Short mmCIF file of C-alpha atoms and ligand atoms in Angstrom, two decimals:
data_model
loop_
_atom_site.label_atom_id
_atom_site.label_comp_id
_atom_site.label_asym_id
_atom_site.label_seq_id
_atom_site.Cartn_x
_atom_site.Cartn_y
_atom_site.Cartn_z
CA UNK A 82 -122.87 58.07 -20.36
CA UNK A 83 -123.77 61.78 -20.44
CA UNK A 84 -122.36 63.96 -17.65
CA UNK A 85 -124.35 67.14 -17.06
CA UNK A 86 -122.52 70.15 -15.69
CA UNK A 87 -124.35 71.86 -12.85
CA UNK A 88 -123.29 75.12 -11.18
CA UNK A 89 -124.42 75.74 -7.62
CA UNK A 90 -123.99 79.34 -6.49
CA UNK A 91 -123.58 79.63 -2.72
CA UNK A 92 -121.77 77.17 -0.46
CA UNK A 93 -124.27 77.13 2.40
CA UNK A 94 -126.50 74.30 3.61
CA UNK A 95 -128.99 74.66 0.72
CA UNK A 96 -126.17 74.52 -1.85
CA UNK A 97 -124.56 71.44 -0.30
CA UNK A 98 -127.89 69.63 0.00
CA UNK A 99 -128.58 70.40 -3.69
CA UNK A 100 -125.17 68.88 -4.52
CA UNK A 101 -125.98 65.85 -2.39
CA UNK A 102 -129.34 65.38 -4.14
CA UNK A 103 -127.55 65.46 -7.50
CA UNK A 104 -124.95 62.97 -6.31
CA UNK A 105 -127.71 60.68 -5.05
CA UNK A 106 -129.58 60.98 -8.37
CA UNK A 107 -126.64 59.85 -10.52
CA UNK A 108 -127.42 56.62 -12.38
CA UNK A 109 -125.67 54.38 -14.87
CA UNK A 110 -127.20 56.43 -17.66
CA UNK A 111 -126.45 59.96 -16.41
CA UNK A 112 -124.09 61.66 -13.98
CA UNK A 113 -123.44 65.19 -12.77
CA UNK A 114 -120.29 67.28 -12.54
CA UNK A 115 -120.92 69.85 -9.82
CA UNK A 116 -119.14 73.20 -9.53
CA UNK A 117 -119.95 75.13 -6.36
CA UNK A 118 -119.27 78.86 -6.56
CA UNK A 119 -118.89 80.90 -3.37
CA UNK A 120 -117.99 84.55 -2.97
CA UNK A 121 -116.17 84.14 0.37
CA UNK A 122 -112.83 82.34 0.63
CA UNK A 123 -114.61 79.85 2.95
CA UNK A 124 -117.63 77.57 2.39
CA UNK A 125 -120.44 76.39 4.75
CA UNK A 126 -122.55 79.60 4.62
CA UNK A 127 -124.60 80.17 7.77
CA UNK A 128 -123.04 77.12 9.43
CA UNK A 129 -119.87 79.20 9.60
CA UNK A 130 -121.23 82.74 9.76
CA UNK A 131 -124.75 82.37 11.18
CA UNK A 132 -125.09 79.56 13.73
CA UNK A 133 -124.38 80.84 17.23
CA UNK A 134 -120.89 79.84 18.46
CA UNK A 135 -122.33 78.43 21.69
CA UNK A 136 -124.32 75.91 19.60
CA UNK A 137 -121.45 73.76 18.32
CA UNK A 138 -123.63 70.66 17.84
CA UNK A 139 -125.56 72.36 15.04
CA UNK A 140 -122.26 72.93 13.24
CA UNK A 141 -121.43 69.22 13.07
CA UNK A 142 -123.46 69.17 9.84
CA UNK A 143 -120.28 70.56 8.25
CA UNK A 144 -118.98 66.97 8.30
CA UNK A 145 -121.79 66.09 5.89
CA UNK A 146 -120.79 69.04 3.68
CA UNK A 147 -117.18 67.87 3.55
CA UNK A 148 -118.32 64.36 2.61
CA UNK A 149 -120.34 65.81 -0.27
CA UNK A 150 -117.38 67.94 -1.35
CA UNK A 151 -115.04 64.97 -1.48
CA UNK A 152 -117.47 62.46 -2.98
CA UNK A 153 -116.10 63.04 -6.48
CA UNK A 154 -117.37 65.05 -9.43
CA UNK A 155 -117.43 68.12 -7.15
CA UNK A 156 -115.25 71.23 -7.45
CA UNK A 157 -115.25 74.19 -5.09
CA UNK A 158 -114.70 77.67 -6.56
CA UNK A 159 -114.60 79.83 -3.45
CA UNK A 160 -113.45 83.47 -3.48
CA UNK A 161 -115.36 83.79 -6.76
CA UNK A 162 -118.16 86.33 -6.81
CA UNK A 163 -121.04 86.09 -9.22
CA UNK A 164 -121.61 89.50 -10.79
CA UNK A 165 -117.99 90.57 -10.24
CA UNK A 166 -115.65 87.73 -11.20
CA UNK A 167 -118.09 85.96 -13.51
CA UNK A 168 -121.61 86.75 -14.65
CA UNK A 169 -124.87 84.90 -14.41
CA UNK A 170 -124.90 84.88 -18.23
CA UNK A 171 -121.53 83.03 -18.21
CA UNK A 172 -122.96 80.31 -15.98
CA UNK A 173 -126.21 80.02 -17.91
CA UNK A 174 -124.21 79.54 -21.10
CA UNK A 175 -121.62 77.07 -19.77
CA UNK A 176 -123.74 74.87 -17.53
CA UNK A 177 -126.68 72.61 -18.19
CA UNK A 178 -128.32 74.01 -15.07
CA UNK A 179 -127.53 76.71 -12.51
CA UNK A 180 -128.79 76.53 -8.93
CA UNK A 181 -128.98 79.80 -7.00
CA UNK A 182 -128.40 79.02 -3.31
CA UNK A 183 -127.27 82.41 -2.10
CA UNK A 184 -129.60 82.69 0.89
CA UNK A 185 -130.88 85.93 2.41
CA UNK A 186 -128.17 88.11 3.83
CA UNK A 187 -129.83 91.51 4.18
CA UNK A 188 -131.60 92.32 7.43
CA UNK A 189 -135.20 93.50 7.10
CA UNK A 190 -135.65 97.11 8.16
CA UNK A 191 -137.98 98.20 10.95
CA UNK A 192 -138.88 101.32 8.99
CA UNK A 193 -139.15 103.52 12.08
CA UNK A 194 -137.57 106.90 12.91
CA UNK A 195 -134.12 106.66 14.48
CA UNK A 196 -133.36 103.27 12.94
CA UNK A 197 -130.15 104.64 11.40
CA UNK A 198 -128.73 106.12 14.62
CA UNK A 199 -125.36 104.72 15.75
CA UNK A 200 -126.13 101.89 18.15
CA UNK A 201 -129.11 100.67 16.12
CA UNK A 202 -128.22 97.73 13.94
CA UNK A 203 -129.53 94.57 12.41
CA UNK A 204 -128.85 90.97 13.39
CA UNK A 205 -127.64 90.72 9.78
CA UNK A 206 -124.62 92.76 10.93
CA UNK A 207 -124.24 91.60 14.52
CA UNK A 208 -124.38 87.84 13.83
CA UNK A 209 -121.70 87.77 11.08
CA UNK A 210 -119.61 90.13 13.24
CA UNK A 211 -119.38 87.66 16.13
CA UNK A 212 -118.94 84.82 13.66
CA UNK A 213 -115.83 86.32 11.97
CA UNK A 214 -117.37 87.05 8.57
CA UNK A 215 -114.67 89.04 6.72
CA UNK A 216 -117.11 91.76 5.59
CA UNK A 217 -118.32 92.52 9.13
CA UNK A 218 -115.10 92.70 11.11
CA UNK A 219 -115.35 96.45 11.58
CA UNK A 220 -118.99 96.77 12.58
CA UNK A 221 -119.17 99.09 15.58
CA UNK A 222 -121.09 97.49 18.45
CA UNK A 223 -121.50 100.01 21.29
CA UNK A 224 -121.41 98.02 24.51
CA UNK A 225 -120.73 100.96 26.86
CA UNK A 226 -124.33 100.96 28.09
CA UNK A 227 -126.14 98.85 30.66
CA UNK A 228 -129.19 97.87 28.61
CA UNK A 229 -129.63 96.46 25.10
CA UNK A 230 -132.95 95.84 23.36
CA UNK A 231 -133.44 93.08 20.80
CA UNK A 232 -136.48 93.29 18.51
CA UNK A 233 -138.11 90.08 17.25
CA UNK A 234 -139.27 86.76 18.68
CA UNK A 235 -137.46 84.27 16.46
CA UNK A 236 -134.41 82.09 16.99
CA UNK A 237 -132.10 84.77 15.62
CA UNK A 238 -133.38 87.28 18.20
CA UNK A 239 -132.79 84.64 20.86
CA UNK A 240 -129.23 83.97 19.61
CA UNK A 241 -128.49 87.70 19.60
CA UNK A 242 -129.92 88.27 23.07
CA UNK A 243 -128.08 85.25 24.48
CA UNK A 244 -124.74 86.30 22.96
CA UNK A 245 -125.13 89.74 24.57
CA UNK A 246 -126.27 88.36 27.93
CA UNK A 247 -123.76 85.54 28.33
CA UNK A 248 -120.81 85.78 30.67
CA UNK A 249 -118.06 86.23 28.01
CA UNK A 250 -115.86 83.53 29.56
CA UNK A 251 -118.53 81.07 28.36
CA UNK A 252 -117.36 81.89 24.85
CA UNK A 253 -113.72 81.01 25.53
CA UNK A 254 -114.15 77.45 24.29
CA UNK A 255 -116.16 78.44 21.21
CA UNK A 256 -115.18 79.66 17.75
CA UNK A 257 -116.51 83.18 18.38
CA UNK A 258 -114.38 85.74 16.52
CA UNK A 259 -111.49 86.96 18.69
CA UNK A 260 -112.47 90.59 18.01
CA UNK A 261 -116.01 89.87 19.29
CA UNK A 262 -114.82 88.15 22.46
CA UNK A 263 -112.62 91.17 23.13
CA UNK A 264 -115.53 93.62 22.75
CA UNK A 265 -117.96 91.43 24.72
CA UNK A 266 -115.44 91.13 27.57
CA UNK A 267 -115.46 94.92 27.89
CA UNK A 268 -119.24 95.11 27.62
CA UNK A 269 -121.11 97.02 30.32
CA UNK A 270 -124.41 95.50 29.17
CA UNK A 271 -126.06 93.73 32.06
CA UNK A 272 -129.66 93.66 30.85
CA UNK A 273 -130.88 92.46 27.48
CA UNK A 274 -134.59 92.88 26.79
CA UNK A 275 -136.06 90.90 23.93
CA UNK A 276 -139.27 92.53 22.69
CA UNK A 277 -141.91 90.54 20.80
CA UNK A 278 -144.75 92.42 19.13
CA UNK A 279 -147.23 89.62 19.75
CA UNK A 280 -147.89 87.09 22.54
CA UNK A 281 -145.92 84.07 23.75
CA UNK A 282 -148.18 81.77 21.72
CA UNK A 283 -147.20 83.62 18.51
CA UNK A 284 -143.45 83.58 19.04
CA UNK A 285 -141.33 82.06 16.27
CA UNK A 286 -138.78 80.54 18.70
CA UNK A 287 -138.41 76.77 18.60
CA UNK A 288 -138.74 74.79 21.82
CA UNK A 289 -135.25 73.16 21.90
CA UNK A 290 -133.73 76.66 21.92
CA UNK A 291 -136.09 77.81 24.69
CA UNK A 292 -135.31 74.72 26.74
CA UNK A 293 -131.64 75.58 26.76
CA UNK A 294 -132.15 78.93 28.46
CA UNK A 295 -132.64 77.69 32.03
CA UNK A 296 -129.25 75.99 31.70
CA UNK A 297 -127.43 79.34 31.40
CA UNK A 298 -125.08 79.43 34.35
CA UNK A 299 -124.41 83.13 34.67
CA UNK A 300 -127.56 84.80 33.36
CA UNK A 301 -130.97 85.35 34.92
CA UNK A 302 -133.63 84.48 32.33
CA UNK A 303 -136.85 86.32 33.06
CA UNK A 304 -140.29 85.67 31.59
CA UNK A 305 -143.55 86.74 33.22
CA UNK A 306 -145.49 83.84 34.72
CA UNK A 307 -148.76 85.73 34.34
CA UNK A 308 -148.01 86.36 30.64
CA UNK A 309 -147.42 82.67 29.95
CA UNK A 310 -150.51 81.65 31.95
CA UNK A 311 -152.63 84.08 29.89
CA UNK A 312 -151.21 82.63 26.69
CA UNK A 313 -151.98 79.10 27.88
CA UNK A 314 -155.55 80.16 28.68
CA UNK A 315 -155.93 81.76 25.23
CA UNK A 316 -154.78 78.71 23.29
CA UNK A 317 -157.02 76.36 25.30
CA UNK A 318 -156.81 72.58 25.16
CA UNK A 319 -155.73 71.95 21.62
CA UNK A 320 -152.95 74.26 20.52
CA UNK A 321 -150.76 73.30 17.56
CA UNK A 322 -147.91 71.00 18.53
CA UNK A 323 -145.20 73.67 18.11
CA UNK A 324 -147.16 76.21 20.16
CA UNK A 325 -147.81 73.62 22.86
CA UNK A 326 -144.09 72.74 23.05
CA UNK A 327 -143.05 76.38 23.07
CA UNK A 328 -145.46 77.32 25.83
CA UNK A 329 -144.37 74.32 27.90
CA UNK A 330 -140.74 75.43 27.54
CA UNK A 331 -141.69 79.02 28.42
CA UNK A 332 -143.62 77.82 31.46
CA UNK A 333 -140.45 76.14 32.73
CA UNK A 334 -138.54 79.42 32.34
CA UNK A 335 -141.29 81.48 33.98
CA UNK A 336 -141.60 79.04 36.90
CA UNK A 337 -137.93 78.60 37.67
CA UNK A 338 -136.56 79.99 40.93
CA UNK A 339 -135.27 83.50 40.43
CA UNK A 340 -131.49 83.86 40.36
CA UNK A 341 -129.27 86.80 41.23
CA UNK A 342 -126.61 86.82 38.53
CA UNK A 343 -125.17 90.10 37.26
CA UNK A 344 -126.59 89.55 33.82
CA UNK A 345 -130.24 89.33 32.83
CA UNK A 346 -132.06 88.33 29.67
CA UNK A 347 -135.69 89.36 29.82
CA UNK A 348 -138.56 88.55 27.47
CA UNK A 349 -141.28 91.14 26.96
CA UNK A 350 -144.38 90.50 24.85
CA UNK A 351 -146.90 92.76 23.08
CA UNK A 352 -144.37 95.53 22.44
CA UNK A 353 -143.94 96.90 18.89
CA UNK A 354 -141.14 99.37 18.13
CA UNK A 355 -142.30 102.87 17.18
CA UNK A 356 -139.21 105.08 17.40
CA UNK A 357 -135.56 104.93 18.37
CA UNK A 358 -134.38 108.16 19.98
CA UNK A 359 -131.06 109.74 20.83
CA UNK A 360 -128.95 112.80 20.09
CA UNK A 361 -125.86 111.29 18.45
CA UNK A 362 -126.54 107.64 19.25
CA UNK A 363 -129.27 105.40 20.60
CA UNK A 364 -130.48 106.56 24.00
CA UNK A 365 -133.93 104.99 24.19
CA UNK A 366 -136.55 103.09 22.25
CA UNK A 367 -140.27 103.80 22.29
CA UNK A 368 -142.52 100.77 21.90
CA UNK A 369 -146.27 100.66 21.39
CA UNK A 370 -148.11 98.39 23.78
CA UNK A 371 -150.31 95.87 21.96
CA UNK A 372 -153.13 93.68 23.19
CA UNK A 373 -155.32 90.92 21.79
CA UNK A 374 -158.91 91.74 20.93
CA UNK A 375 -161.04 88.96 19.38
CA UNK A 376 -157.90 87.04 18.50
CA UNK A 377 -156.33 90.02 16.73
CA UNK A 378 -153.34 92.10 17.77
CA UNK A 379 -154.24 95.76 18.20
CA UNK A 380 -152.36 98.77 19.52
CA UNK A 381 -153.62 100.06 22.86
CA UNK A 382 -152.31 103.54 22.04
CA UNK A 383 -150.12 103.39 25.11
CA UNK A 384 -146.35 103.30 24.88
CA UNK A 385 -143.40 102.10 26.89
CA UNK A 386 -139.97 103.72 26.68
CA UNK A 387 -136.83 101.74 27.46
CA UNK A 388 -133.54 103.55 28.08
CA UNK A 389 -130.85 101.65 26.20
CA UNK A 390 -127.64 102.21 24.26
CA UNK A 391 -127.97 99.38 21.76
CA UNK A 392 -130.92 98.17 19.69
CA UNK A 393 -130.59 95.10 17.48
CA UNK A 394 -133.45 94.16 15.19
CA UNK A 395 -133.81 90.48 14.32
CA UNK A 396 -136.98 90.57 12.28
CA UNK A 397 -136.03 88.44 9.29
CA UNK A 398 -133.91 88.71 6.16
CA UNK A 399 -134.11 89.43 2.45
CA UNK A 400 -132.02 88.09 -0.41
CA UNK A 401 -129.30 90.33 -1.79
CA UNK A 402 -130.09 90.61 -5.51
CA UNK A 403 -127.67 89.19 -8.09
CA UNK A 404 -127.62 90.66 -11.58
CA UNK A 405 -129.40 88.43 -14.08
CA UNK A 406 -131.57 86.72 -11.46
CA UNK A 407 -135.18 87.94 -10.98
CA UNK A 408 -136.29 88.93 -7.46
CA UNK A 409 -139.54 89.88 -5.83
CA UNK A 410 -140.14 90.73 -2.15
CA UNK A 411 -136.68 89.63 -1.05
CA UNK A 412 -136.80 86.22 -2.79
CA UNK A 413 -135.85 84.83 -6.18
CA UNK A 414 -138.90 84.71 -8.46
CA UNK A 415 -139.55 81.00 -8.87
CA UNK A 416 -142.16 78.31 -9.25
CA UNK A 417 -141.33 75.45 -6.89
CA UNK A 418 -137.65 76.32 -7.35
CA UNK A 419 -137.73 76.74 -11.14
CA UNK A 420 -136.81 80.17 -12.51
CA UNK A 421 -139.19 80.05 -15.42
CA UNK A 422 -137.87 80.45 -18.95
CA UNK A 423 -134.25 79.79 -17.91
CA UNK A 424 -132.00 76.86 -17.00
CA UNK A 425 -131.75 78.36 -13.49
CA UNK A 426 -133.22 76.98 -10.28
CA UNK A 427 -133.17 78.17 -6.70
CA UNK A 428 -133.08 76.47 -3.32
CA UNK A 429 -133.01 77.41 0.36
CA UNK A 430 -133.73 80.88 1.70
CA UNK A 431 -133.17 82.48 -1.73
CA UNK A 432 -136.12 80.38 -2.93
CA UNK A 433 -138.56 80.33 -0.03
CA UNK A 434 -137.47 83.21 2.19
CA UNK A 435 -135.71 83.03 5.56
CA UNK A 436 -137.54 80.16 7.21
CA UNK A 437 -136.78 76.71 8.51
CA UNK A 438 -133.82 75.11 10.21
CA UNK A 439 -130.75 73.72 8.41
CA UNK A 440 -132.37 70.32 7.86
CA UNK A 441 -135.36 71.94 6.08
CA UNK A 442 -133.03 72.60 3.16
CA UNK A 443 -132.44 68.92 2.55
CA UNK A 444 -135.94 67.99 1.42
CA UNK A 445 -136.35 71.39 -0.23
CA UNK A 446 -133.21 70.93 -2.35
CA UNK A 447 -134.09 67.34 -3.16
CA UNK A 448 -137.51 68.41 -4.56
CA UNK A 449 -135.94 71.12 -6.72
CA UNK A 450 -133.24 68.79 -8.02
CA UNK A 451 -135.96 66.37 -9.17
CA UNK A 452 -137.46 69.15 -11.31
CA UNK A 453 -134.01 70.15 -12.57
CA UNK A 454 -133.24 66.60 -13.70
CA UNK A 455 -136.63 66.22 -15.35
CA UNK A 456 -135.96 69.40 -17.37
CA UNK A 457 -132.50 68.37 -18.64
CA UNK A 458 -132.13 67.90 -22.40
CA UNK A 459 -131.03 64.55 -23.82
CA UNK A 460 -127.44 65.65 -24.25
CA UNK A 461 -125.25 67.94 -22.13
CA UNK A 462 -123.86 71.22 -23.46
CA UNK A 463 -120.24 71.43 -24.39
CA UNK A 464 -119.49 75.12 -23.87
CA UNK A 465 -116.11 75.00 -22.13
CA UNK A 466 -114.91 75.16 -18.57
CA UNK A 467 -115.50 78.01 -16.13
CA UNK A 468 -111.78 77.88 -15.32
CA UNK A 469 -111.13 79.52 -18.70
CA UNK A 470 -112.96 82.63 -17.40
CA UNK A 471 -111.07 82.73 -14.11
CA UNK A 472 -107.49 82.38 -15.37
CA UNK A 473 -105.85 85.08 -13.24
CA UNK A 474 -108.19 84.72 -10.31
CA UNK A 475 -107.24 83.34 -6.87
CA UNK A 476 -109.71 80.49 -6.65
CA UNK A 477 -110.01 78.76 -3.28
CA UNK A 478 -110.46 75.14 -4.32
CA UNK A 479 -111.46 72.30 -2.02
CA UNK A 480 -107.82 71.51 -1.27
CA UNK A 481 -107.05 75.17 -0.45
CA UNK A 482 -110.09 75.21 1.81
CA UNK A 483 -108.93 72.02 3.52
CA UNK A 484 -105.65 73.79 4.31
CA UNK A 485 -107.51 76.80 5.73
CA UNK A 486 -109.75 74.50 7.75
CA UNK A 487 -106.82 72.50 9.13
CA UNK A 488 -104.92 75.68 10.06
CA UNK A 489 -107.91 77.13 11.93
CA UNK A 490 -108.60 73.88 13.75
CA UNK A 491 -104.98 73.41 14.81
CA UNK A 492 -104.80 77.01 16.06
CA UNK A 493 -107.85 76.28 18.22
CA UNK A 494 -106.61 72.99 19.66
CA UNK A 495 -104.23 74.28 22.37
CA UNK A 496 -106.90 76.80 23.43
CA UNK A 497 -109.65 74.18 23.77
CA UNK A 498 -111.62 75.78 20.92
CA UNK A 499 -113.04 73.99 17.87
CA UNK A 500 -111.10 76.48 15.74
CA UNK A 501 -109.81 80.03 15.67
CA UNK A 502 -111.33 81.65 12.62
CA UNK A 503 -109.26 83.87 10.39
CA UNK A 504 -111.25 87.00 9.59
CA UNK A 505 -109.21 88.82 7.01
CA UNK A 506 -109.62 87.70 3.39
CA UNK A 507 -105.87 87.95 2.70
CA UNK A 508 -105.11 85.91 5.79
CA UNK A 509 -107.61 83.26 4.70
CA UNK A 510 -105.98 83.07 1.26
CA UNK A 511 -102.55 82.86 2.89
CA UNK A 512 -103.69 80.00 5.11
CA UNK A 513 -104.94 78.26 1.97
CA UNK A 514 -101.47 78.54 0.44
CA UNK A 515 -102.52 81.15 -2.13
P1 NAP B 26 -138.31 84.40 12.23
O1 NAP B 26 -138.29 83.07 12.87
O2 NAP B 26 -139.17 84.59 11.04
O3 NAP B 26 -138.69 85.49 13.34
C1 NAP B 26 -138.83 86.83 13.00
C2 NAP B 26 -139.46 87.56 14.18
O4 NAP B 26 -139.45 88.95 13.87
C3 NAP B 26 -140.91 87.18 14.44
O5 NAP B 26 -141.11 87.06 15.81
C4 NAP B 26 -141.70 88.37 13.89
O6 NAP B 26 -142.89 88.63 14.56
C5 NAP B 26 -140.73 89.49 14.18
N1 NAP B 26 -140.97 90.68 13.38
C6 NAP B 26 -141.07 90.77 12.04
N2 NAP B 26 -141.26 92.05 11.66
C7 NAP B 26 -141.29 92.78 12.81
C8 NAP B 26 -141.47 94.16 13.09
N3 NAP B 26 -141.62 95.06 12.11
N4 NAP B 26 -141.44 94.55 14.38
C9 NAP B 26 -141.29 93.66 15.38
N5 NAP B 26 -141.10 92.34 15.19
C10 NAP B 26 -141.12 91.91 13.90
O7 NAP B 26 -136.85 84.84 11.73
P2 NAP B 26 -135.40 84.63 12.33
O8 NAP B 26 -135.38 84.68 13.79
O9 NAP B 26 -134.56 85.57 11.55
O10 NAP B 26 -135.03 83.14 11.89
C11 NAP B 26 -134.99 82.75 10.52
C12 NAP B 26 -135.05 81.24 10.44
O11 NAP B 26 -133.81 80.69 10.92
C13 NAP B 26 -136.13 80.64 11.30
O12 NAP B 26 -136.72 79.56 10.62
C14 NAP B 26 -135.38 80.15 12.53
O13 NAP B 26 -135.99 79.10 13.23
C15 NAP B 26 -134.07 79.72 11.90
N6 NAP B 26 -133.00 79.72 12.93
C16 NAP B 26 -132.83 78.56 13.63
C17 NAP B 26 -131.90 78.51 14.65
C18 NAP B 26 -131.74 77.24 15.42
O14 NAP B 26 -132.24 76.21 15.02
N7 NAP B 26 -131.06 77.27 16.55
C19 NAP B 26 -131.15 79.63 14.96
C20 NAP B 26 -131.34 80.81 14.22
C21 NAP B 26 -132.29 80.82 13.21
P3 NAP B 26 -144.32 88.26 13.92
O15 NAP B 26 -144.45 86.79 14.09
O16 NAP B 26 -145.26 89.05 14.73
O17 NAP B 26 -144.26 88.66 12.47
#
């Protein structure tokens, strides 16, 4: 029976679901040997370094990942970077097919004056910082101000705003990075304003996330009742299901009794960033006030200035290019996941851009794997093992990772946390016994 060797680059949800689709597609006449390559010493991608720590339920999908990893015919090569430790050309030569599942890790830029001032940063830095990503440990987050502004109306903006507006003790039982808890404990920020450039009916939030906000125990969540009523009037009787659910969730927030906690998270609509100002650091942000005319968003020409010491933009992501892989507009160039003229494929955010929840990657990967299998030649290649190219390299294999995982979990146990994450690469390797 032929066994085809498939490399999956990137150990996030899209990569694991591609592996699962291959495992499910194995038959008596063909099977697949899967090698998953990951540049960090730890797998799980955004489930480890993206999902907000106060959303532990979402992270339970990691159990599925571990089942895939231990189902046989699967090897993990973590701490191996494509482009540095091995090349795309090596993989293309050695494997029958290569699946690029490297996601989108670069934050989109606002492209406005002042964006590079200290105190202005992207969610692509802030989120991995609080999630203990080794490359973001030293990001400077100025929290010695009373107001922070978050730009964007998607779930990442909501995560960022919530993390800044929470009472830090609420993070004590989470796997938030220790360094982040320490900084957030000292934070003087008491008001976080999330600015959307369009109306409530256009927001990219999802309703389960909105419905959680009224449950915050130590934070006032403020949304204008009049704003939501106007949005409801604009969409009329038959809005799309998602819009209807979102507006219903927003109505609950807007109608709830006002609270008098120290901390406030406020939603503002129809505000588009124009300029971030400050002498040596962020001191204020100027936003253009928008309105709707004939269903279109237009600038009124008026502006609003918000004094703040921190601005975080959460306006989407772009893929970080890998040598030997074609990119256009922040995504891998592909047709339905095929990278034409090669034995490479792409799945997840690298393929379709930064959209969808974790589960979206399952059907997406399954569709691409169908194409991959249909394209396979009759016989597998026999071009040697990738291990031959990584002889002196410290590879974090599945069993090393299991040691890291167990060490983090047992460190968390006495503290009532799901785990205490190691942040430093050397420490992670040490925990893995390397
Ligand atoms: P997103 O959902 O695409 O939202 C991006 C937001 O940025 C939109 O509101 C967009 O507004 C705004 N924006 C874009 N360019 C802008 C600009 N120049 N100025 C002002 N605003 C701008 O992206 P995301 O929040 O990064 O999330 C990515 C994906 O991950 C989404 O599918 C999300 O649902 C998912 N996610 C899910 C969870 C969860 O399930 N809990 C958590 C985090 C992320 P316009 O609409 O006006 O363009």
